[in-house]
């Protein structure tokens, strides 16, 4: 059996900064599990148009199957991401906390996965169903949206009928809901790498990555 | 292999009313899955003392294993529920929505499961880890806490390092987060059986039950 | 004009421990505002029966006004708390975080305030409407329910049609949603006073108290 | 005293559809309150670049005040919206529910209001502090993100240290958290005007508008 793919997606506009660092910690932990391979996508490298709410992706009437997901934006970079979403067995979404929630970039990406819902057509329909999802949120202040952002990421997984896992059973956890890290101990939101001093937060990211990987294997998806 | 147990717990003080009806719909759907058996507990039939936050259940130092979970309340009815929690492979929690959240009765029960956390001892430690959880919330008004109550139930599952599933991929769902039903179409919060007219809500409860059952079998736990 | 009352309620079973300490910090800050007086209730000192969901407190038909709120439990200690709820202009609820949410004790208290809703009768009807609410959550781990507990407390305020305020505009905040403190820096959930080392958390509690007080005065209620 | 401005912002990509209809219902109710005037912004009519997380808007060091808020995107259409945000006394945000949360368009707008936070400079600093916020969420399914979207909108208000109000004390409410409407009774997510049949949802939007207006006047801001 070929290795299962766990796809990581970063919604941070800042290359190599705290969110990327936390996601990398999770992906490394996942890749360390026998039978798992990983790939990471940085949304800042892709041009993604916002969903127009036109429902052209999910017609109720029978339509000939097509090889593109979104009729409204056939040519933007989501066309490079859709195949990876269909291919993966596990999905890890990582976002900085902006106003208590994920970034607009991450949300705009999410909105464009409408064609992978129950309403989709052809190979895109139920494109993420029964796959394993885990979230990572990185905040610049303490108790300032890390939890809510993780809940928002998990809500997305459930709309796609995915399996949701948290950061696992590690003895004295930080956030139970996933990887929850913060630059706060440095009190400098501008810090690009403050999370490196947040060992508890990084541990929760590693636990999340391992937990997603092990659940993928247990589920045999 | 013997059938896997899915345990349902109702946090409603009202016997046979809306929440019990919704939970029954979920349990029937779960029991309909080959390889699954079900049991239902109604918290109103049990005397459960509130947690005292004394941490006697989870000493950090090594202690001789014991056959009771909570030293503070050894004699109340949680002693009848703990074995069922250890035995089950899936757990479905159903609560009416009171003030946007689960009932005090359900929360008081939850608090007493501290000995089953990572901090526990002996057979109780990690008593729910990796098991499958699903929630049901029943509200008397529309968009008035059903979602938040489900999020609160799911938070509990994640503190126990459980796998969280929603109400599944049914074509035009009500609540994605689990069974979400309401008596609202009748506009009578006092209604004891208004959910019987909420076919969409009952469908989400049946989907939740089936989803928990099928995930238990896929996980092989 | 006589001073406005801000009522503080602690849902912790542990006398003088972290939650009480945080609530005291908020109440002291509120009391320091000219024109404000404070009182604090510790739920552990009161015998409060769980709501039975009998709706006897909120009959739709006209009934003679009565001097008790809950017909089902006329003699328990909620009868001592109802008058304070009617009297106060601001309400601060403080709870430890148990399983990502408030304690069962706090939730059981909440459920018993049904007679103060829009459905109530006589002097109890709309008993909390337009008053100012603020929340305090104290957790033993990091990003482990402080936010969700505050959201749950705020949900309660909104069901009562209250005004919700957070922890205010202090330059580098911890939790925006209210007082969010944690014993985590000590990594010992059992700590009775770990929050004393959480200066950021205590500051958010003081800010919350001042914010509730100042909003009460601005609202002139 | 000149009339107070309540600003409404729609995050829907669909002109004149359900979310616009619900927002209009709220704005009309607000405008009906003596002493209130209203304006509505439709984000789809503005070109708004995503926040780069560069923190150029909120330097910790003293800088000469400037008449623009975001150094990274000085020329996009947020420059037309910032003055309205500074001018308003109340803010009503309305979004369709996409994946249980606000649209990417709404979130991208939010992220760009960083210069109005406590970290801002000159006239932009604390640009929304102590103003009154209310949310509207419009969903295509039942209990499928309306609540969570409203919580997300309220979280934003609290990060800005605003006052949060819900949909008020109307006798038999739908969503307590704000305007919560759905096209669900028609079971057609594609419906452009299904909310017109959701009288309970429209009522909650009107209540929200009136509640924001009356709270603005009570606060005297």
Coordinates of C-alpha atoms in Angstrom, one line a residue, chain C residues 60 117-119 126 129-130 147 151 154-155 158-173 175-178 211 214-215 218-221, chain D residues 60 117-119 126 129-130 147 151 154-155 158-173 175-178 211 214-215 218-221:
Chain C
X60 CA -48.1 32.0 28.6
X117 CA -36.4 35.9 30.8
X118 CA -39.0 37.4 28.5
X119 CA -41.3 34.5 29.4
X126 CA -36.9 40.8 31.8
X129 CA -32.5 43.0 30.3
X130 CA -30.2 45.9 29.2
X147 CA -12.1 31.4 25.4
X151 CA -18.2 32.7 24.9
X154 CA -21.6 35.8 27.0
X155 CA -24.2 33.6 25.3
X158 CA -27.4 37.7 25.3
X159 CA -30.2 35.3 26.0
X160 CA -31.1 37.7 28.8
X161 CA -30.8 40.6 26.3
X162 CA -28.0 42.1 28.2
X163 CA -25.1 44.3 26.9
X164 CA -21.9 42.4 26.6
X165 CA -18.5 43.9 27.2
X166 CA -15.0 42.4 27.1
X167 CA -11.8 43.2 28.9
X168 CA -11.3 46.6 27.3
X169 CA -8.7 48.5 25.4
X170 CA -5.6 47.8 27.5
X171 CA -2.5 48.0 25.2
X172 CA -1.3 44.4 25.1
X173 CA -4.2 42.3 26.2
X175 CA -8.2 37.6 26.3
X176 CA -10.4 40.2 24.6
X177 CA -13.6 38.4 25.6
X178 CA -13.3 39.1 29.3
X211 CA -15.1 48.1 31.8
X214 CA -17.9 52.3 33.3
X215 CA -20.4 50.9 30.8
X218 CA -22.4 55.3 30.6
X219 CA -25.7 53.4 30.1
X220 CA -27.3 55.0 33.1
X221 CA -29.1 51.9 34.0
Chain D
X60 CA 5.3 50.6 18.4
X117 CA -6.9 48.9 17.0
X118 CA -5.1 49.9 20.1
X119 CA -1.9 49.5 18.1
X126 CA -9.1 53.0 18.9
X129 CA -13.7 51.6 20.7
X130 CA -16.9 51.8 22.7
X147 CA -24.8 31.0 15.3
X151 CA -20.1 34.6 17.3
X154 CA -19.0 39.5 17.8
X155 CA -15.5 38.4 18.4
X158 CA -14.7 42.7 21.1
X159 CA -11.2 42.8 19.7
X160 CA -12.0 46.4 18.9
X161 CA -13.3 46.9 22.4
X162 CA -16.8 47.6 21.2
X163 CA -20.1 47.0 23.0
X164 CA -21.9 43.9 21.7
X165 CA -25.7 43.7 21.5
X166 CA -27.9 40.9 20.2
X167 CA -31.3 40.8 18.7
X168 CA -33.2 42.0 21.7
X169 CA -36.0 41.1 23.9
X170 CA -38.7 40.2 21.4
X171 CA -41.1 37.6 22.9
X172 CA -40.4 34.5 20.8
X173 CA -37.0 35.0 19.3
X175 CA -31.3 33.8 17.2
X176 CA -30.4 35.7 20.4
X177 CA -27.0 36.6 19.1
X178 CA -28.1 39.0 16.3
X211 CA -31.3 47.3 19.4
X214 CA -31.3 52.4 20.9
X215 CA -28.0 51.3 22.6
X218 CA -28.4 55.2 25.5
X219 CA -24.6 55.2 25.4
X220 CA -24.5 58.7 24.0
X221 CA -21.5 58.0 21.8

